[in-house]
Coordinates of C-alpha atoms and ligand atoms in Angstrom, one line a residue:
M23 CA 0.1 0.0 -0.2
T24 CA 0.8 3.9 -0.8
V25 CA 1.5 6.2 1.7
M26 CA -1.3 7.7 -0.1
E27 CA -3.8 5.1 -0.2
Q28 CA -2.8 4.2 4.0
R29 CA -3.8 7.9 4.6
G30 CA -6.9 7.9 2.4
A31 CA -7.7 4.6 4.8
Y32 CA -7.8 6.5 8.3
R33 CA -10.5 8.0 9.5
P34 CA -10.2 10.7 12.4
T35 CA -11.5 9.4 15.5
P36 CA -12.2 11.6 18.6
P37 CA -9.9 11.2 21.4
P38 CA -11.1 8.8 24.3
A39 CA -13.7 9.8 26.5
W40 CA -11.8 12.7 29.4
R41 CA -13.1 14.0 32.5
P42 CA -11.3 15.8 35.0
R43 CA -9.6 13.2 37.2
T44 CA -11.2 15.4 40.7
N45 CA -14.0 17.8 40.5
P46 CA -12.1 21.4 40.8
A47 CA -15.1 23.5 42.1
P48 CA -15.0 21.9 45.8
L49 CA -11.3 22.6 46.3
L50 CA -11.4 26.6 45.3
P51 CA -10.8 28.9 47.7
D52 CA -13.6 31.2 49.0
A53 CA -14.1 34.1 47.4
R54 CA -13.2 36.5 50.2
P55 CA -10.5 35.6 52.8
Y56 CA -12.6 33.7 55.7
R57 CA -13.6 35.7 59.1
V58 CA -15.4 35.1 62.4
L59 CA -14.6 37.7 64.4
G60 CA -17.2 40.7 64.3
T61 CA -19.4 38.2 62.0
E62 CA -22.3 36.1 63.5
A63 CA -20.4 32.4 63.6
A64 CA -18.4 34.3 66.3
A65 CA -21.2 32.9 69.0
D66 CA -20.7 29.9 67.9
V67 CA -16.9 29.5 69.1
D68 CA -16.3 28.1 72.5
P69 CA -15.9 31.4 75.0
A70 CA -12.9 29.3 76.3
L71 CA -11.3 28.8 73.3
L72 CA -11.0 32.4 72.6
R73 CA -9.6 33.5 76.0
R74 CA -6.9 31.1 75.4
L75 CA -5.8 32.7 72.3
Y76 CA -6.1 36.0 73.5
A77 CA -3.9 34.8 76.1
E78 CA -1.6 33.7 74.0
L79 CA -1.2 36.3 71.6
V80 CA -0.5 38.8 74.3
R81 CA 1.6 37.0 75.1
G82 CA 3.0 36.1 71.9
R83 CA 2.8 40.3 71.2
R84 CA 5.3 40.6 74.2
Y85 CA 7.8 37.7 73.1
N86 CA 8.7 39.6 69.8
T87 CA 8.8 42.8 71.2
Q88 CA 11.0 41.2 73.8
A89 CA 13.4 39.7 71.4
T90 CA 14.0 42.6 69.0
A91 CA 15.2 44.5 72.1
L92 CA 17.6 41.4 73.1
T93 CA 18.6 42.1 69.7
K94 CA 19.2 45.7 70.3
Q95 CA 21.2 44.8 73.0
G96 CA 23.5 42.3 71.4
R97 CA 22.2 39.5 72.9
L98 CA 20.5 38.0 69.8
A99 CA 21.8 37.9 66.7
V100 CA 18.9 37.9 64.7
Y101 CA 15.1 38.6 64.8
P102 CA 12.8 38.0 62.5
S103 CA 9.7 39.5 64.5
S104 CA 5.8 38.3 63.6
T105 CA 4.4 41.3 65.4
G106 CA 1.2 41.4 63.6
Q107 CA 1.1 37.3 62.7
E108 CA 0.8 36.6 66.0
A109 CA -3.4 35.1 65.3
C110 CA -1.5 32.3 62.6
E111 CA 1.6 31.6 65.3
V112 CA -0.8 30.5 67.5
A113 CA -3.3 29.3 65.9
A114 CA -1.0 26.9 64.5
A115 CA 0.0 25.8 67.6
L116 CA -3.0 25.8 69.2
V117 CA -4.5 23.1 66.6
L118 CA -2.2 20.3 67.3
K119 CA -2.0 17.3 69.2
E120 CA 0.7 16.6 71.2
R121 CA 1.7 13.8 68.7
D122 CA 1.5 15.6 65.8
W123 CA 4.3 17.5 64.3
L124 CA 4.9 21.5 63.3
F125 CA 7.1 22.6 60.8
P126 CA 8.2 25.5 61.1
S127 CA 10.4 28.2 59.0
Y128 CA 12.4 31.0 60.8
R129 CA 9.6 33.3 61.3
D130 CA 7.9 31.1 63.5
T131 CA 9.0 31.0 67.1
L132 CA 6.3 32.4 68.6
A133 CA 4.2 29.0 67.2
A134 CA 6.6 26.6 68.4
V135 CA 6.8 29.0 71.6
A136 CA 3.4 28.4 71.5
R137 CA 3.2 25.1 71.9
G138 CA 5.1 25.0 74.9
L139 CA 8.9 25.0 73.9
D140 CA 11.1 26.7 76.4
P141 CA 11.2 30.7 74.9
V142 CA 15.1 31.1 75.3
Q143 CA 15.7 27.7 73.7
A144 CA 13.2 28.7 70.7
L145 CA 16.2 31.6 70.5
T146 CA 19.2 29.5 70.3
L147 CA 19.4 28.8 66.2
L148 CA 19.0 33.0 66.5
R149 CA 21.9 33.5 68.8
G150 CA 24.2 31.6 67.5
D151 CA 25.0 29.4 70.0
W152 CA 24.3 25.7 68.5
H153 CA 22.1 23.8 66.1
T154 CA 18.2 23.8 66.2
G155 CA 18.6 24.7 70.5
Y156 CA 15.9 21.9 71.3
D157 CA 15.2 18.2 70.4
P158 CA 12.7 18.0 67.7
H159 CA 11.6 14.4 68.6
E160 CA 10.9 15.7 72.1
H161 CA 8.6 18.5 71.4
R162 CA 8.1 17.4 67.9
I163 CA 8.8 20.8 66.2
A164 CA 11.2 20.3 63.7
P165 CA 14.2 22.7 63.4
L166 CA 13.1 26.4 62.7
C167 CA 14.1 26.3 58.8
T168 CA 16.1 29.1 56.9
P169 CA 16.6 27.7 54.0
L170 CA 13.4 28.7 52.1
A171 CA 10.2 25.9 52.0
T172 CA 12.9 23.0 52.8
Q173 CA 10.6 22.1 55.9
L174 CA 8.1 21.4 53.3
P175 CA 9.3 17.8 51.5
H176 CA 10.2 17.4 55.4
A177 CA 6.6 17.4 56.7
V178 CA 5.6 15.6 53.4
G179 CA 8.1 13.1 54.1
L180 CA 7.2 12.2 58.1
A181 CA 3.5 12.8 57.6
H182 CA 3.6 10.1 54.6
A183 CA 5.6 7.9 56.7
A184 CA 3.3 8.0 59.7
R185 CA 0.6 7.4 57.3
L186 CA 2.8 3.8 56.3
K187 CA 3.4 2.7 59.8
G188 CA -0.5 3.3 60.6
D189 CA 0.1 6.4 63.0
D190 CA -2.2 8.8 63.7
V191 CA -0.2 12.0 63.2
V192 CA -0.7 15.1 61.3
A193 CA 2.2 17.5 60.1
L194 CA 1.4 21.5 60.0
A195 CA 4.6 23.1 57.8
L196 CA 4.4 26.7 57.9
V197 CA 5.8 29.1 54.7
G198 CA 6.0 32.6 53.6
D199 CA 4.5 34.2 50.4
G200 CA 8.0 34.5 49.1
G201 CA 8.4 30.6 49.8
T202 CA 5.9 29.9 47.9
S203 CA 7.8 30.3 44.3
E204 CA 10.5 27.8 45.3
G205 CA 10.4 24.3 44.0
D206 CA 10.2 22.7 47.2
F207 CA 6.9 24.3 47.4
H208 CA 5.7 22.5 44.4
E209 CA 7.3 19.1 44.8
A210 CA 6.1 19.1 48.7
L211 CA 2.1 19.7 47.7
N212 CA 2.2 17.9 44.5
F213 CA 4.3 14.7 46.9
A214 CA 1.2 15.2 49.4
A215 CA -1.9 15.1 47.2
V216 CA -0.3 12.7 45.2
W217 CA 0.5 10.3 48.3
Q218 CA -3.0 12.1 50.2
S219 CA -0.2 12.8 53.2
P220 CA -1.8 13.9 56.6
V221 CA -0.5 17.4 55.9
V222 CA -1.2 20.8 56.4
F223 CA 0.2 23.5 54.8
L224 CA -0.2 27.0 56.4
V225 CA 0.8 30.3 53.9
Q226 CA 1.8 32.8 56.2
N227 CA 1.1 35.9 53.4
N228 CA 2.6 38.8 55.1
G229 CA 2.8 40.9 51.8
F230 CA 6.9 40.9 51.4
A231 CA 9.2 38.4 51.1
I232 CA 11.8 41.3 52.4
S233 CA 11.1 44.1 49.9
V234 CA 9.8 42.1 47.1
P235 CA 5.5 42.9 47.4
L236 CA 3.3 39.7 46.2
A237 CA 2.8 41.0 43.1
K238 CA 6.0 40.2 42.3
Q239 CA 6.3 36.9 43.6
T240 CA 2.9 35.6 42.1
A241 CA 0.1 36.0 39.3
A242 CA -2.6 33.7 40.8
P243 CA -5.8 34.9 41.7
S244 CA -4.4 33.9 45.4
L245 CA -1.8 31.7 46.7
A246 CA -4.5 29.8 47.9
H247 CA -6.0 29.1 44.5
K248 CA -2.5 27.0 43.5
A249 CA -3.6 24.3 45.6
V250 CA -6.2 23.0 42.7
G251 CA -3.8 22.7 40.8
Y252 CA -2.2 19.7 42.7
G253 CA -5.8 18.5 43.2
M254 CA -6.4 19.4 47.1
P255 CA -8.6 22.1 48.5
G256 CA -7.4 25.7 48.8
R257 CA -8.8 27.7 52.0
L258 CA -8.6 32.0 52.3
V259 CA -8.6 33.3 55.7
D260 CA -8.4 36.5 57.5
G261 CA -4.9 35.6 59.2
N262 CA -5.3 38.4 61.9
D263 CA -9.0 36.7 62.8
A264 CA -7.9 34.2 65.4
A265 CA -10.6 32.6 65.9
A266 CA -11.3 32.2 62.2
V267 CA -7.6 30.7 61.6
H268 CA -8.2 28.3 64.4
Q269 CA -10.9 26.9 62.9
V270 CA -9.8 26.3 59.0
L271 CA -6.6 24.9 60.5
G272 CA -8.3 22.9 63.0
E273 CA -11.0 21.5 59.3
A274 CA -8.1 21.0 57.6
V275 CA -6.4 18.9 60.4
A276 CA -9.0 16.5 61.0
H277 CA -9.9 16.8 57.5
A278 CA -5.8 15.1 57.4
R279 CA -6.2 12.9 60.1
A280 CA -9.4 11.7 58.5
G281 CA -7.7 10.3 55.8
G282 CA -8.8 13.2 53.3
G283 CA -5.3 14.3 52.3
P284 CA -3.6 17.7 52.4
T285 CA -5.2 20.8 52.3
L286 CA -3.0 24.4 51.3
V287 CA -4.8 27.8 53.4
E288 CA -3.4 30.8 52.6
A289 CA -3.7 33.0 55.6
V290 CA -3.6 36.7 54.7
T291 CA -2.1 38.9 57.5
Y292 CA 0.7 41.6 57.3
R293 CA 4.1 41.7 58.7
I294 CA 3.8 44.3 60.5
D295 CA 7.9 44.9 61.8
A296 CA 10.8 45.1 59.2
H297 CA 11.8 41.8 57.9
T298 CA 14.4 41.2 61.0
N299 CA 16.2 44.0 63.1
A300 CA 18.6 44.4 60.6
D301 CA 16.2 45.1 57.7
D302 CA 15.1 49.0 56.7
A303 CA 10.7 48.6 55.9
T304 CA 11.1 52.5 54.5
R305 CA 13.0 51.5 51.7
Y306 CA 10.0 49.5 50.0
R307 CA 6.3 50.5 52.0
G308 CA 5.0 53.3 53.0
A309 CA 3.8 54.2 56.6
D310 CA -0.2 54.2 55.0
E311 CA -0.1 50.6 54.4
V312 CA 1.0 50.0 57.5
E313 CA -1.3 52.3 59.6
T314 CA -4.1 50.6 57.7
W315 CA -2.9 47.3 59.1
R316 CA -2.5 48.4 62.5
A317 CA -6.0 49.3 62.6
H318 CA -6.6 45.4 62.0
D319 CA -4.8 44.2 64.6
P320 CA -5.3 40.6 65.5
I321 CA -5.0 41.3 69.5
A322 CA -7.7 44.1 69.0
L323 CA -10.1 42.2 66.8
L324 CA -10.1 39.5 69.5
E325 CA -10.5 42.4 72.6
H326 CA -13.3 43.7 70.5
E327 CA -15.1 40.7 70.3
L328 CA -13.9 39.6 73.8
T329 CA -15.6 42.4 75.4
E330 CA -18.4 43.1 73.7
R331 CA -19.7 39.9 74.5
G332 CA -18.7 40.6 78.6
L333 CA -15.9 38.2 78.3
L334 CA -13.1 39.7 79.3
D335 CA -12.8 42.9 81.4
E336 CA -10.4 44.7 82.9
D337 CA -8.9 42.9 85.6
G338 CA -8.6 40.4 82.5
V339 CA -6.7 41.8 80.4
R340 CA -4.5 43.3 82.9
A341 CA -4.1 40.0 84.0
A342 CA -3.0 38.9 80.5
R343 CA -0.7 41.8 80.2
D344 CA 1.1 40.8 83.8
A345 CA 1.5 37.7 82.4
A346 CA 3.2 38.1 79.4
E347 CA 5.4 40.6 81.5
T348 CA 6.7 38.0 83.7
M349 CA 7.1 35.9 80.6
A350 CA 9.6 39.3 79.2
A351 CA 10.7 39.4 82.5
D352 CA 12.0 35.8 82.8
L353 CA 13.2 35.7 79.0
R354 CA 15.5 38.5 79.5
E355 CA 17.1 38.0 82.4
R356 CA 17.7 34.7 81.2
M357 CA 18.9 35.3 77.8
N358 CA 21.7 38.1 79.6
Q359 CA 23.5 35.3 80.9
D360 CA 26.4 34.4 79.3
P361 CA 25.8 30.8 77.7
V362 CA 28.6 27.9 78.6
L363 CA 29.2 26.7 74.1
D364 CA 31.9 24.7 73.5
P365 CA 32.8 25.0 69.9
M366 CA 33.4 21.7 68.6
D367 CA 29.9 21.2 69.1
L368 CA 29.6 23.1 66.0
F369 CA 30.9 19.8 64.4
A370 CA 28.3 17.7 66.2
H371 CA 25.2 16.0 64.1
V372 CA 25.7 17.5 60.9
Y373 CA 26.0 14.0 59.2
A374 CA 25.7 10.5 61.0
E375 CA 29.0 9.7 59.3
P376 CA 31.5 13.2 59.0
T377 CA 32.7 13.6 55.7
P378 CA 36.1 14.1 55.2
Q379 CA 36.4 17.9 54.4
L380 CA 34.3 18.1 57.8
R381 CA 36.8 15.9 59.6
E382 CA 39.7 18.5 58.4
Q383 CA 38.2 21.3 59.3
E384 CA 37.1 19.3 62.9
A385 CA 40.9 18.7 63.0
L386 CA 41.8 22.3 62.3
L387 CA 39.6 23.7 65.2
R388 CA 40.6 21.5 67.8
A389 CA 44.5 22.4 66.8
E390 CA 43.6 26.2 67.0
L391 CA 41.7 26.2 70.1
A392 CA 44.7 24.2 71.6
A393 CA 47.2 26.6 70.9
E394 CA 44.9 29.2 71.9
Q395 CA 44.9 27.9 75.3
E396 CA 48.6 27.6 75.1
G397 CA 48.9 30.7 74.6
A398 CA 46.6 31.7 77.7
H399 CA 49.0 29.2 80.0
R400 CA 52.2 30.8 78.3
Ligands
TPP27 C1 16.3 29.3 49.5 C2 16.5 30.5 49.9 N1 16.3 31.7 49.1 C3 16.7 32.7 49.3 C4 17.0 32.7 50.6 C5 16.9 34.0 51.6 N2 15.6 34.8 52.1 C6 15.4 34.7 53.6 S1 14.2 35.0 53.8 C7 13.5 35.6 52.5 C8 12.2 36.0 52.0 C9 11.1 34.9 52.3 O1 10.2 35.7 52.0 P1 8.2 34.9 52.5 O2 8.5 33.6 52.4 O3 7.4 35.4 51.8 O4 8.9 34.7 54.1 P2 8.7 36.0 55.8 O5 10.2 36.5 56.0 O6 8.1 37.1 54.4 O7 8.4 35.1 56.3 C10 14.8 35.4 51.7 C11 14.3 35.2 50.5 C12 16.3 31.7 51.8 N3 16.5 31.9 53.4 N4 16.6 30.4 51.6

């Protein structure tokens, strides 16, 4: 048969039946960030939870101001403040059960402290003293992660392993808006959705990745919309509304625990302070913008709700502030003590089997320290 004859015999046929693998409609986030405080939904929230959230927010704000002050006194090398983002930090900690795991970024010391980590230990890494500063297994808090988004595949790996072992464990991973542009974000969400891992991703969209505004970070309708492309639900929530974040994260954690797979939650919030104490935020954003967000402050929102409903009075406010002051005084005092450090610790726990280069560097430092000691004794 000639080629032309073969072609003549061909009858174009439609493609095999196609339908979407999952219905995208239920995965789509709300059109607006979900809110509870100041809406009818607030009446359904347990007053004890609202009070607990309030006490933790007040303590968290004080922790942020105290840690920032410690950088000015040279007691802390650097501090990325989460002032303005306390509702996300606290809600993330409170929705987890003891057996669950938290995967924080460098900005999430507060989440770690709200989960019960010692406030000084939470600052060890930022003081530059030691690796991590706490035992991640003891607290079920992964190391505060400085390389952007690398905590996300770790969270998926842990959640997937837990599921394979039949352990009833959920992992909650925190990431910033800038972190969503990292390859690790894509890989983590893709694996999590394909494996239906019990993991929840909380993106704290605080408006900026250092000086880069969200508009330069993504063209997506919202960061929550990214979930649909991976085949998981996306939820959009007011990140300054502690009750709303607690509810949305709580639902996502329960969904993951019940075998429903991962959820991507975008909390819309704002970083009131500069990126860190080393950053000058006035170079890339105006004071008006900051003031607009100050008016939507997470503590003020909750305080208003509680006082309107007669759940908080002057004494209650004072008690929360006093408790925060006690925590700050203790943090100050303990951070003002010089830690006793062994520089050789730098090489411990880096690899299970140290590399030849690491051994070489270890020997060099040991020799240097020995020479220094000898000089001191001469
Ligand atoms: C892989 C990687 N690239 C770059 C950096 C430098 N860096 C540190 S913080 C930051 C901005 C991150 O912004 P975002 O994810 O929005 O989190 P935020 O600091 O606002 O909480 C960058 C680029 C880094 N730490 N890791």
